[in-house]
Short mmCIF file of C-alpha atoms and ligand atoms in Angstrom, two decimals:
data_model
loop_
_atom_site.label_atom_id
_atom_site.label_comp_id
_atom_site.label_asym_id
_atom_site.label_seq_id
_atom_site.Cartn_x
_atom_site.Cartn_y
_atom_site.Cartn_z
CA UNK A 1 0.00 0.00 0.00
CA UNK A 2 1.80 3.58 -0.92
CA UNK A 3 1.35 7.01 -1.33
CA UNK A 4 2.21 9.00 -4.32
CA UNK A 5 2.23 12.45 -3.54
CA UNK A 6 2.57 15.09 -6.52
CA UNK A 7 3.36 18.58 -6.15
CA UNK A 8 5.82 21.48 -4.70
CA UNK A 9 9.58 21.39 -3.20
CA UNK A 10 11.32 24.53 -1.90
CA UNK A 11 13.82 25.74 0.06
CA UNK A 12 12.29 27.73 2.90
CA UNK A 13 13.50 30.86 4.29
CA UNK A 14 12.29 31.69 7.91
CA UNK A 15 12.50 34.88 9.83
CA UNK A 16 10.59 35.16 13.49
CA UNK A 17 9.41 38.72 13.58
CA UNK A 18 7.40 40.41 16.20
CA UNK A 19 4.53 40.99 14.08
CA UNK A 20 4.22 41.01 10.21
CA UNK A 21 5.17 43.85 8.15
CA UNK A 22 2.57 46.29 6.56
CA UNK A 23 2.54 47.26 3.45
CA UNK A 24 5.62 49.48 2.61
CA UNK A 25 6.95 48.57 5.91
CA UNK A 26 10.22 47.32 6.78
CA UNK A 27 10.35 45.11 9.87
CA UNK A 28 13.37 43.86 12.18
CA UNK A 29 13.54 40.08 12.40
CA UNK A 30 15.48 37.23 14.42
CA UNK A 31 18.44 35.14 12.70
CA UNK A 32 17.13 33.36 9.50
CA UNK A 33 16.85 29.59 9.25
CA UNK A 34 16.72 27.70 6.30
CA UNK A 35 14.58 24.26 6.32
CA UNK A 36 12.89 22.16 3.69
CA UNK A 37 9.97 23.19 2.58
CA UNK A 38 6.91 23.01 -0.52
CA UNK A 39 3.46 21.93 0.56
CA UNK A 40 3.80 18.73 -1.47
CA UNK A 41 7.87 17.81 -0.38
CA UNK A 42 5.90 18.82 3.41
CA UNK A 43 3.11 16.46 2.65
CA UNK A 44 5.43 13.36 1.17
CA UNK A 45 7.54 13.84 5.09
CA UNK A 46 4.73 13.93 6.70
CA UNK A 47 2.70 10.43 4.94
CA UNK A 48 6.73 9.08 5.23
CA UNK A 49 7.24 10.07 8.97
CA UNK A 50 3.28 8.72 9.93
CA UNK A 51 4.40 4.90 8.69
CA UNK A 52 3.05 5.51 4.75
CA UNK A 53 5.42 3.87 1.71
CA UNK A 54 5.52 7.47 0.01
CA UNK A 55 6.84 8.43 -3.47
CA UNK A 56 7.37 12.22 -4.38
CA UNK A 57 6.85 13.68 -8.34
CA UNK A 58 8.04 16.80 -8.75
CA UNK A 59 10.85 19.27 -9.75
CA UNK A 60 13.73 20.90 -8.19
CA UNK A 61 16.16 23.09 -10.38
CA UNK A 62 20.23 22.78 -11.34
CA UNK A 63 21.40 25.29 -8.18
CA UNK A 64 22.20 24.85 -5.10
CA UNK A 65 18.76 25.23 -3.50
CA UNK A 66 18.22 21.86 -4.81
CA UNK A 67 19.64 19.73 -2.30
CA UNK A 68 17.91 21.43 0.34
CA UNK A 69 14.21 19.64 0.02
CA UNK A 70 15.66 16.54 -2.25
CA UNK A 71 18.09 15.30 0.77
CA UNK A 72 15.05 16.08 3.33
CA UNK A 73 12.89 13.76 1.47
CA UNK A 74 15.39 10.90 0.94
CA UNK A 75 15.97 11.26 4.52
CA UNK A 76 12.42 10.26 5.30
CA UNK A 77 12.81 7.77 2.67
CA UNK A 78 10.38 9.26 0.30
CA UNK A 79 11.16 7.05 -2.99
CA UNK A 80 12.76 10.35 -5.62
CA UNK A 81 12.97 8.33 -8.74
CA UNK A 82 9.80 10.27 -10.56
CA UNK A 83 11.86 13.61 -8.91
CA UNK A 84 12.97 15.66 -11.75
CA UNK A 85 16.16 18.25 -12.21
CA UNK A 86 15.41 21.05 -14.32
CA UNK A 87 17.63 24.03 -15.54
CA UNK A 88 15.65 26.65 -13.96
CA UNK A 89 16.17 27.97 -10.47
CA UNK A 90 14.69 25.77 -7.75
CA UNK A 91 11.31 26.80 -5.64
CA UNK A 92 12.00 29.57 -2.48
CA UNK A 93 9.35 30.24 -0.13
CA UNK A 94 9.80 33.37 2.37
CA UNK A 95 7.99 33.13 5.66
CA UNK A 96 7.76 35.41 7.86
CA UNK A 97 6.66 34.17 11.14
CA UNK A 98 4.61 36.51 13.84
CA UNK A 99 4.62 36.14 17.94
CA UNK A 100 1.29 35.06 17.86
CA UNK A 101 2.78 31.69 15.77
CA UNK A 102 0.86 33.26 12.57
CA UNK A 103 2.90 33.61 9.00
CA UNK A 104 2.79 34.82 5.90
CA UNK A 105 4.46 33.12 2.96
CA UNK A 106 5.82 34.49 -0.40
CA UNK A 107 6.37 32.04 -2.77
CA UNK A 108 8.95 31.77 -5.96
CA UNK A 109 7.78 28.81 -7.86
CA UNK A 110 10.73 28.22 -9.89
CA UNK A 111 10.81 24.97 -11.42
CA UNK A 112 7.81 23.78 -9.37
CA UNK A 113 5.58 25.76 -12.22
CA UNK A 114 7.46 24.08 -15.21
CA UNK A 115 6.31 20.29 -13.70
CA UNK A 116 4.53 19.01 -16.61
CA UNK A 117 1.99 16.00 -17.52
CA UNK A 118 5.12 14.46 -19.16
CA UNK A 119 7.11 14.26 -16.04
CA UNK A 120 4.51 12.25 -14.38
CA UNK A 121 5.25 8.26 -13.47
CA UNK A 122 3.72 6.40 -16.84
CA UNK A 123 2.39 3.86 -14.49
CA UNK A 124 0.20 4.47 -11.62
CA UNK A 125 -0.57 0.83 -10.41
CA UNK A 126 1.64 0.67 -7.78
CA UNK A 127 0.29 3.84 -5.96
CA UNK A 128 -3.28 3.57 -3.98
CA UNK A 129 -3.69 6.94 -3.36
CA UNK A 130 -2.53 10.07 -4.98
CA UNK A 131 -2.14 13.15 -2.76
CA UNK A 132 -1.61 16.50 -4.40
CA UNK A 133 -1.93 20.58 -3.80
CA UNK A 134 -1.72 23.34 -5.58
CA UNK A 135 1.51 24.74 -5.79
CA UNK A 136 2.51 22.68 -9.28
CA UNK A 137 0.58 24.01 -12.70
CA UNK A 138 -3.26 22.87 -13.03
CA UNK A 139 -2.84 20.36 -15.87
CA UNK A 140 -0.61 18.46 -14.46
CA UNK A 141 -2.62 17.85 -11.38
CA UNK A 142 -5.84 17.28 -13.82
CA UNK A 143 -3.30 15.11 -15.81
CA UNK A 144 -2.41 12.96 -12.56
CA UNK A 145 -5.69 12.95 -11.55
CA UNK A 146 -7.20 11.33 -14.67
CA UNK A 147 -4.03 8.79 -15.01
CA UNK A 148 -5.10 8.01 -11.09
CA UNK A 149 -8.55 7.58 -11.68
CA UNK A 150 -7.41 5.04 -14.82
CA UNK A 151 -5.86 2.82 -12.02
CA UNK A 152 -8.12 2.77 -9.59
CA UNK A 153 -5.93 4.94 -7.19
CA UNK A 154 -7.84 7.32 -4.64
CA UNK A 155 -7.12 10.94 -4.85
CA UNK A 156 -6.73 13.71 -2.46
CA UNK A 157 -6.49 17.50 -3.53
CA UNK A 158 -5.38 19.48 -0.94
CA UNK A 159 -6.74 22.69 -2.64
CA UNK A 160 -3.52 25.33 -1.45
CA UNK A 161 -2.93 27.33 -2.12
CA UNK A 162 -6.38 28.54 -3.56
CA UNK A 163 -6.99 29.13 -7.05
CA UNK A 164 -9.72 28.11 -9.93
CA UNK A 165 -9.32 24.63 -11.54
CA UNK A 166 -11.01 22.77 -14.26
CA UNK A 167 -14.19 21.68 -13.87
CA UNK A 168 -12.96 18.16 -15.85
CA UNK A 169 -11.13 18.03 -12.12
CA UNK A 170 -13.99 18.09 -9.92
CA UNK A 171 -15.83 14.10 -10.04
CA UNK A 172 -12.09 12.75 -10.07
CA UNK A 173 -11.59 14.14 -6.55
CA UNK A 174 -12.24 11.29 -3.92
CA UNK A 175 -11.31 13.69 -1.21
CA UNK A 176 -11.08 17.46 -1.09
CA UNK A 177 -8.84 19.04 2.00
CA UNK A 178 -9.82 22.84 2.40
CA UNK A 179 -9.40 25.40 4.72
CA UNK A 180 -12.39 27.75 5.88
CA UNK A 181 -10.96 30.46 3.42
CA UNK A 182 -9.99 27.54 0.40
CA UNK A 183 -13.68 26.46 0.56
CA UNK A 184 -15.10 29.74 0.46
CA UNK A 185 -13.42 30.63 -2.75
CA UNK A 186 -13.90 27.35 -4.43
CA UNK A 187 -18.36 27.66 -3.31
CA UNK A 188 -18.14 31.24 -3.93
CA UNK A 189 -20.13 31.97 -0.50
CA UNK A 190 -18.93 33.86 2.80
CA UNK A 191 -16.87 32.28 4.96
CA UNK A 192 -18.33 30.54 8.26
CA UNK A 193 -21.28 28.82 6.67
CA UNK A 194 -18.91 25.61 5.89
CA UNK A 195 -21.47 23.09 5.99
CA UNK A 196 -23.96 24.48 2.70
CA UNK A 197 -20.49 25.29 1.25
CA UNK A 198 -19.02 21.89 1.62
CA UNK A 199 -22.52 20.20 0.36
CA UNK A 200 -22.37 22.55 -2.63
CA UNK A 201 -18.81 20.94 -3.60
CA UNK A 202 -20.32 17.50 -3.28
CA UNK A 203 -22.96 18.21 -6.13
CA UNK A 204 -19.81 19.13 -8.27
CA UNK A 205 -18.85 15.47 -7.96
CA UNK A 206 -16.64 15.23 -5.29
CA UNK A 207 -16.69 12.37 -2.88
CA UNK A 208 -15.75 13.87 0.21
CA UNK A 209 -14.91 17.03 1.34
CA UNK A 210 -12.46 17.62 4.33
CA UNK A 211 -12.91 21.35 6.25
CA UNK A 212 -10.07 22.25 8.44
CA UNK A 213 -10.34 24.72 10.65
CA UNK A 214 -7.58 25.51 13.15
CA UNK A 215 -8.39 25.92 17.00
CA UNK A 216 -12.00 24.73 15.98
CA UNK A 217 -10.90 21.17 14.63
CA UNK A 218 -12.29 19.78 11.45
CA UNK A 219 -14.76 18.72 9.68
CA UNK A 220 -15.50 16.12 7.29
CA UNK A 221 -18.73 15.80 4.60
CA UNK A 222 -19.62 13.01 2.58
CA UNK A 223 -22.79 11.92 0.61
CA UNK A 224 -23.55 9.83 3.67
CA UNK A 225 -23.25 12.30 6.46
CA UNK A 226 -21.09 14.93 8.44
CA UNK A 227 -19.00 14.41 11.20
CA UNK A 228 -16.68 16.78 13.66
CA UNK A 229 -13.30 16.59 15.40
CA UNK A 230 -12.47 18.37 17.48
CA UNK A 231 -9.14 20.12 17.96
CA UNK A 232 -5.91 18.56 19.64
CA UNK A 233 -5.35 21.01 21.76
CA UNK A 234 -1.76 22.42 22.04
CA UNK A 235 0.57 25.48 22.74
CA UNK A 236 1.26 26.94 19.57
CA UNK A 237 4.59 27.92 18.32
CA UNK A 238 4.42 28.19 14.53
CA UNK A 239 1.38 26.69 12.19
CA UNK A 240 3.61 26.77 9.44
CA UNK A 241 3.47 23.27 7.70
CA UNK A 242 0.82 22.72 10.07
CA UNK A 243 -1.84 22.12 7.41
CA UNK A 244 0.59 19.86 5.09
CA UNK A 245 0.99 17.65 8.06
CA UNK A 246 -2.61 17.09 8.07
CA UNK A 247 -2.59 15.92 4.83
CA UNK A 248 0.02 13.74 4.32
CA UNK A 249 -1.00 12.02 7.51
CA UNK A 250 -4.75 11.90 6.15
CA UNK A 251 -3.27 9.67 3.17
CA UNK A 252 -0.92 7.72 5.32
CA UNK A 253 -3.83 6.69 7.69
CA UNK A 254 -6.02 5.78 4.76
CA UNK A 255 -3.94 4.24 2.60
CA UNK A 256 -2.95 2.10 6.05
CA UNK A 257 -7.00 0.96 5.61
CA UNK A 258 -8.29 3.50 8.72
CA UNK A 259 -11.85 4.48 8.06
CA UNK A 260 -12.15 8.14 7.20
CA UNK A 261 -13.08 9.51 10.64
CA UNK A 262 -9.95 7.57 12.27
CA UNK A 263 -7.92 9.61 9.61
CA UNK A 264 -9.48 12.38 10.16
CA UNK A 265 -8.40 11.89 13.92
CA UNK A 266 -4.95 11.22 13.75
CA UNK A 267 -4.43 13.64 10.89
CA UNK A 268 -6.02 16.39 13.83
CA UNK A 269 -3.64 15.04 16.25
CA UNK A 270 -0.24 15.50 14.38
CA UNK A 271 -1.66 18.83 12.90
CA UNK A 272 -1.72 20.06 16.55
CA UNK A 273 1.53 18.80 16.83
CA UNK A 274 3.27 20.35 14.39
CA UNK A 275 2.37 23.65 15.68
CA UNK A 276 4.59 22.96 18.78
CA UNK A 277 7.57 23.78 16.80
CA UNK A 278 9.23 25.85 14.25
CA UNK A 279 9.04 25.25 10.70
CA UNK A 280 7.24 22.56 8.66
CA UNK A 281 9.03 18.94 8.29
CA UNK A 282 11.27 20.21 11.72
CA UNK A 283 8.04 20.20 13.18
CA UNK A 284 6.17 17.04 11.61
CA UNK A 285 5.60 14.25 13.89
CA UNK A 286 6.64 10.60 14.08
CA UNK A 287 3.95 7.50 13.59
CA UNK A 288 4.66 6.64 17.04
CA UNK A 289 4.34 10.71 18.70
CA UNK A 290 1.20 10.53 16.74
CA UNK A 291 0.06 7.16 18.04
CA UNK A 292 0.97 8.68 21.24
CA UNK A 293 -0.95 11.59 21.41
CA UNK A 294 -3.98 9.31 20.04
CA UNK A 295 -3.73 7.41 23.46
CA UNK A 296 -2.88 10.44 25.67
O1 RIB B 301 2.51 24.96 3.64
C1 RIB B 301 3.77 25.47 4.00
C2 RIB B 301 4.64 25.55 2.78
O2 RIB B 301 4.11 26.49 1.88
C3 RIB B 301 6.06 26.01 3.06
O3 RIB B 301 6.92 24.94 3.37
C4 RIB B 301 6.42 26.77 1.80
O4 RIB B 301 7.46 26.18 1.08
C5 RIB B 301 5.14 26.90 1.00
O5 RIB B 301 5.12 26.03 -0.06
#
C-alpha cells in the first residue's frame, strides 16, 4: 500500500518577527533559518514520517537550493525516482513568522511551475492513493488525476494554495482538503457557513470534502453524512506546515485501511503537533508521537 504524492519542493526561508510587516513597511527580524519546505515535499515527510510507503513527483532546479528539500525527502525515505532536475532555479518560499505563531508566505515557484503532464510516473498501479496541492501548474494535477482515476488509485487535492481549476477536475476528486478560506473561494459563498459550502462541492462530484479549521478542529462531509473533530489542543509555536501535516497524515492513515473519521483523527492530532515547533518537516511528527498523542 503507498502514497504518491505530486506537487511542490522549496527551500524555505524563515525569519521570526514580532509581528508582520505592513505594506511598505520594513520590519526587524530574528536570525534566518533555512529548512525544507513546498506543501507537497511537506506532505510526502509527513505520509513518510506517519508509517506511509511514500513516493514524491516533482521538480527541483540545477542550483544549489536543490539539495535542500531533495536530501530532506530521501531522509524520510520518500522514494525520488519520478523527482525531476530542471535548468531553472529551484522553488524559495519566504515566511515570515509573527509572535502570535501566525505567518505569511511568499512564494517563488521556480521549477515547481514548469512540472509538466510528461514528467509524471507512466504507471500508476503501484500507488493507492494520490495526494496533491496546488503549488505545481493545473494540468498536471488534472493530468495525474485522470491517469489516477485510470488505475483505480484514490485521490486527495489538498486545494492550497487557492486558485480556480477545471471543472474536468472536480468528479475525479475522492477527497477534497480545504481550509475555511480555500472552501469559500472554491463555493463562492462567505466564509463561516462551511457546511452548505461543503454540500455545494459535493454536487460538483466530489466524494468527500475535508474542512479544516484551526483551533476549531475539522470537519469532514460526505454523501452519507457529516462528522466533527475536534481540535488537539496544544501550545502553539508556529502553524507553518501545520496544514501539510494534516494531509500527508490523512493519506498515510487511509492508505494504512483506517476508516475516514480515524484519519481524520490522527491527521487532527499530528496537525496540533506540528504547531509545537518551528518550521514545517522540523516540526512534523513521528507515527509513534502521533500514536501517542492518540492514546494520551
Ligand atoms: O505549507 C507550508 C509551505 O508552503 C512552506 O513549506 C512553503 O514552502 C510553501 O510552499
Amino acid at each position: 500500500m503507498s502514497v504518491l504524492v505530486v506537487g511542490s519542493a522549496n527551500t524555505d526561508i524563515l525569519v521570526r518577527v514580532r509581528r508582520a510587516p505592513l505594506p511598505g513597511e520594513t520590519v526587524l527580524g530574528g536570525d534566518a533559518e533555512v529548512q525544507a519546505g513546498g506543501k507537497g515535499a511537506n506532505q510526502a515527510v509527513a505520509a513518510a514520517r506517519a508509517g506511509a510507503a511514500t513516493a514524491f513527483c516533482g521538480a527541483v532546479g540545477g542550483d544549489t537550493f536543490a539539495s535542500v528539500p531533495r536530501e530532506a525527502l530521501r531522509s524520510a525515505g520518500v522514494d525520488l525516482q519520478h523527482l525531476r532536475e530542471l535548468t531553472v532555479p529551484s522553488g524559495i518560499a519566504l515566511i515570515t513568522i509573527s509572535d502570535d505563531g501566525e505567518n505569511s508566505i511568499t512564494v517563488a515557484s521556480g521549477a515547481n511551475a514548469r512540472l509538466s503532464p510528461e514528467d509524471l510516473p507512466a504507471d500508476f498501479s503501484n500507488f493507492n492513493h494520490l495526494l496533491m496541492q496546488q503549488e505545481i501548474p493545473p494540468q498536471t494535477v488534472l493530468a495525474a488525476a485522470q491517469k489516477a482515476k485510470q488505475s483505480g488509485v484514490q485521490v486527495l487535492l489538498n486545494a492550497a494554495p487557492s486558485h480556480e481549476f477545471s471543472n474536468n477536475l472536480w468528479p475525479l476528486l475522492d477527497y477534497l482538503i480545504v481550509n475555511e478560506h480555500e472552501l469559500a473561494q472554491l463555493a463562492g459563498t462567505a466564509e463561516g457557513q462551511e457546511e452548505s459550502a461543503a454540500r455545494s462541492l459535493l454536487e460538483r462530484g466530489v466524494g468527500a470534502v475535508i474542512v479544516t479549521l484551526g483551533g476549531r478542529g475539522s470537519l469532514a462531509i460526505t454523501p452519507a453524512g457529516l462528522f466533527r473533530q475536534a481540535a488537539h489542543k496544544v501550545v502553539v509555536v508556529d502553524t507553518t506546515g501545520a496544514g501539510d501535516t494534516f494531509c500527508g497524515v490523512l493519506a498515510a492513515w487511509l492508505c494504512g485501511g483506517s476508516d475516514l473519521p480515524e484519519a481524520l483523527k490522527a491527521a487532527g492530532v499530528a496537525g496540533a503537533l506540528a504547531c509545537t515547533k518551528l518550521g514545517a518537516q522540523a516540526a512534523m511528527p513521528t507515527r509513534s508521537e502521533i500514536e501517542g498523542a492518540l492514546a494520551g
